[in-house]
C-alpha atoms as one frame of an Amber mdcrd trajectory, in Angstrom:
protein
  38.669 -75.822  39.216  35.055 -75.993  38.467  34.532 -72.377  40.004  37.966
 -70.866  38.437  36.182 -72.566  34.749  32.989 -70.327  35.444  34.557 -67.327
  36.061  36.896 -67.664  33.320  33.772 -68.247  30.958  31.306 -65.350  32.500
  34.578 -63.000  32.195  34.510 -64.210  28.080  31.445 -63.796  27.355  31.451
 -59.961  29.307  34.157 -59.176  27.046  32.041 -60.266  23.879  29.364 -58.298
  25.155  31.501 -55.108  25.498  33.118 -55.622  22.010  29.370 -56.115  20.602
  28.627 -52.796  22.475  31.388 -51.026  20.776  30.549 -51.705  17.483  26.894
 -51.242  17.614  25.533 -48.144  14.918  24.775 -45.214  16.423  21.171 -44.689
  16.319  21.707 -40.921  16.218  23.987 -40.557  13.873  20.763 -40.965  11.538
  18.773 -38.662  13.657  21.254 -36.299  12.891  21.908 -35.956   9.279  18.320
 -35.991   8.810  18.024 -32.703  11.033  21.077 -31.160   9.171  19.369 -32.022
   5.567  16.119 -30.319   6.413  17.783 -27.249   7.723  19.472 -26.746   4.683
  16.033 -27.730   2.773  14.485 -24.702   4.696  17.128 -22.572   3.859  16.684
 -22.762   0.313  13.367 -22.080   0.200  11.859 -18.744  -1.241  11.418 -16.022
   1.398  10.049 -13.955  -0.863   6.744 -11.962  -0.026   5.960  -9.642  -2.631
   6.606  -6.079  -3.606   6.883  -3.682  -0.717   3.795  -2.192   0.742   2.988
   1.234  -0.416   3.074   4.282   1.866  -0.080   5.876   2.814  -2.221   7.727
   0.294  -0.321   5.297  -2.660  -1.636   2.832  -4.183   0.090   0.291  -6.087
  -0.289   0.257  -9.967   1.965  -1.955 -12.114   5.422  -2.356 -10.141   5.087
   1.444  -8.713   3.208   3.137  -5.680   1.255   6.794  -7.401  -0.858   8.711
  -5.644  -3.887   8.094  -7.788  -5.120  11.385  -6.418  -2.887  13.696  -8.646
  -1.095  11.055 -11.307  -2.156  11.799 -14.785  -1.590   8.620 -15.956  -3.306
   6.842 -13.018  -6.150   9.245 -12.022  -8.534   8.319  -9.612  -7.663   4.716
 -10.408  -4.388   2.890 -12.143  -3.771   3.275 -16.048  -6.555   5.783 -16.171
  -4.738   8.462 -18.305  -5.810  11.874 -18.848  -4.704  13.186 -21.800  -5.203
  15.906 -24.013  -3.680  18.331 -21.516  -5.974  17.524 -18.351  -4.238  17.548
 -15.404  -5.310  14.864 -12.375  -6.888  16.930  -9.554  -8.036  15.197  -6.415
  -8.724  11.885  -8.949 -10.291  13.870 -11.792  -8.930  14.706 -15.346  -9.174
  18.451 -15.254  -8.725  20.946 -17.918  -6.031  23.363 -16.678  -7.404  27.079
 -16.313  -8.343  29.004 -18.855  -8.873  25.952 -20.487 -12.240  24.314 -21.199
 -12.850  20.778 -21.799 -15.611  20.564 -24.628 -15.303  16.715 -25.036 -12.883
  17.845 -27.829  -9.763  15.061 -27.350  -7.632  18.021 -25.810  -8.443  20.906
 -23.980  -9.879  23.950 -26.057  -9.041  27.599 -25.681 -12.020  29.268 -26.513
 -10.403  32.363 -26.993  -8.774  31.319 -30.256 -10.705  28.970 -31.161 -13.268
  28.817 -33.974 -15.243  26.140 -33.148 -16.034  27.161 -29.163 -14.882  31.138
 -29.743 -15.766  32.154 -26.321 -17.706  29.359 -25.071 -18.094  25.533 -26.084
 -21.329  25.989 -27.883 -20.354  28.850 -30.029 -18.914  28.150 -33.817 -17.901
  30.917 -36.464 -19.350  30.590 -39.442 -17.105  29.166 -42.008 -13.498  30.473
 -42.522 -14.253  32.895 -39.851 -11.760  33.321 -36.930 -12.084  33.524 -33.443
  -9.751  36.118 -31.703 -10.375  37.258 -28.082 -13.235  34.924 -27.810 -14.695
  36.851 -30.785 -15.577  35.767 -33.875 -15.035  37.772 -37.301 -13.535  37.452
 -40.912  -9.999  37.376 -41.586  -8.122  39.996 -43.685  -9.466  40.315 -47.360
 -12.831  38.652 -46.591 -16.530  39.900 -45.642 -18.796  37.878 -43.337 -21.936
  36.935 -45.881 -24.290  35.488 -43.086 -24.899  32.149 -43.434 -22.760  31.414
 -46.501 -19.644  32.162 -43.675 -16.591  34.537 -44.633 -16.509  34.888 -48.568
 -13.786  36.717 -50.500 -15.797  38.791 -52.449 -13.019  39.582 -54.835 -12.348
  35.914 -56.122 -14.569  34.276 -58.914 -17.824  33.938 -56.970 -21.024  34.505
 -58.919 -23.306  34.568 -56.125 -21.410  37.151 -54.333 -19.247  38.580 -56.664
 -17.880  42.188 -54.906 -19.985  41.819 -52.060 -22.376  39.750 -49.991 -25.073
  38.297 -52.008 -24.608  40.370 -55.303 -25.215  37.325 -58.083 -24.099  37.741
 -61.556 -27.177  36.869 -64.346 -26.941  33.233 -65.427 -24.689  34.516 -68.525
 -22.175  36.080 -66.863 -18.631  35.120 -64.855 -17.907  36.358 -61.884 -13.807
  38.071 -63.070 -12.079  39.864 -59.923 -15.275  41.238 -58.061 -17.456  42.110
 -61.199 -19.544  40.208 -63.000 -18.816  40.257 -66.988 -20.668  38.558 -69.945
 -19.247  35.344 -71.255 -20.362  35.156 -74.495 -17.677  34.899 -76.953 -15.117
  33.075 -74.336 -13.148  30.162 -75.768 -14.927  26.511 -74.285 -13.847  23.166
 -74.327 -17.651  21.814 -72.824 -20.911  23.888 -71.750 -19.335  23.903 -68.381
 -16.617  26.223 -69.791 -19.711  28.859 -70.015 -21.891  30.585 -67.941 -24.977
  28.739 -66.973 -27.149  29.842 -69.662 -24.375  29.683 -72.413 -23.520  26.771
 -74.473 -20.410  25.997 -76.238 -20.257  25.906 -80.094 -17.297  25.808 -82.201
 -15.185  26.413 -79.469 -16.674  29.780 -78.042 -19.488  30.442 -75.505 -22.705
  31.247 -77.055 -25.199  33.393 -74.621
């Protein structure tokens, strides 16, 4: 009896010790969930690397690749415009042949124009034009030197019909001849010749 009462106690407490076993966490349960939550941590985060690299002989300027070499707007380096007509060669704003650049803000054509007719040092004289890199008077006007293209014809007393030909100080200068203004009606002196004055409304020389 004493033996059978052992047994019957070490086969209890066995049992215990299974049903313990049975309901005992499982460590790795834990483990797991932990690995699950930082894979799906890594998933979410950002892969991104930037913009795509450019392909060789671009350059990258703004949120394009240009070849710097021959972009107007990005010659020779980025948002370095040209302008003004130049075109980018080989990184340098270029005037486009037979263009000239005279530091003007666009290019010039100095065949037409007056002020580099020819070359860019060379200006006509005033209200002269420049035609086949030449410079001369227009229609209805004679080239006076120094005081540029006059129109000889118009009320000019120092040349009044032709280069340099003055009227006397109390004369007008009326459609290319010069004619006394003594007796004209006047408002002020400066309705008169030079040497006239104005009295009682008429120009006394």
């Amino acid at each position: 009896m004493r033996l059978g009462g052992i047994a019957a106690i070490l086969l209890a407490v066995a049992g215990c010790a299974e049903g313990d076993a049975g309901t005992e966490p499982d460590s790795d349960g834990d483990a797991d969930a932990d690995t699950d939550a930082d894979t799906d941590a890594d998933s979410d985060v950002d892969t991104d690397t930037g913009p795509e690299p450019c392909d060789e002989g671009l350059f990258r300027c703004d949120d394009g690749c240009v070849d710097t070499s021959t972009d107007p707007e990005n010659c020779g380096t980025c948002n370095n415009s040209c302008g003004g007509g130049r075109a980018c060669v080989d990184g340098d704003c270029l005037c486009p042949e037979p263009l000239l650049d005279c530091g003007d803000v666009n290019c010039t054509d100095t065949t037409s124009s007056p002020g580099h007719c020819g070359d860019c040092a060379t200006r006509c004289p005033d209200g002269a034009l420049c035609t086949d890199s030449v410079c001369g008077c227009g229609v209805g006007t004679e080239d006076c030197g120094a005081a540029g293209c006059i129109d000889t014809g118009v009320d000019d007393r120092t040349n009044c019909g032709g280069c340099g030909v003055t009227c006397l100080d109390t004369e007008w200068c009326r459609a290319g001849a010069c004619v006394s203004g003594s007796g004209d009606a006047c408002v002020v002196a400066a309705d008169c010749p030079p040497a006239c004055s104005c009295t009682r409304g008429r120009c006394r020389c």
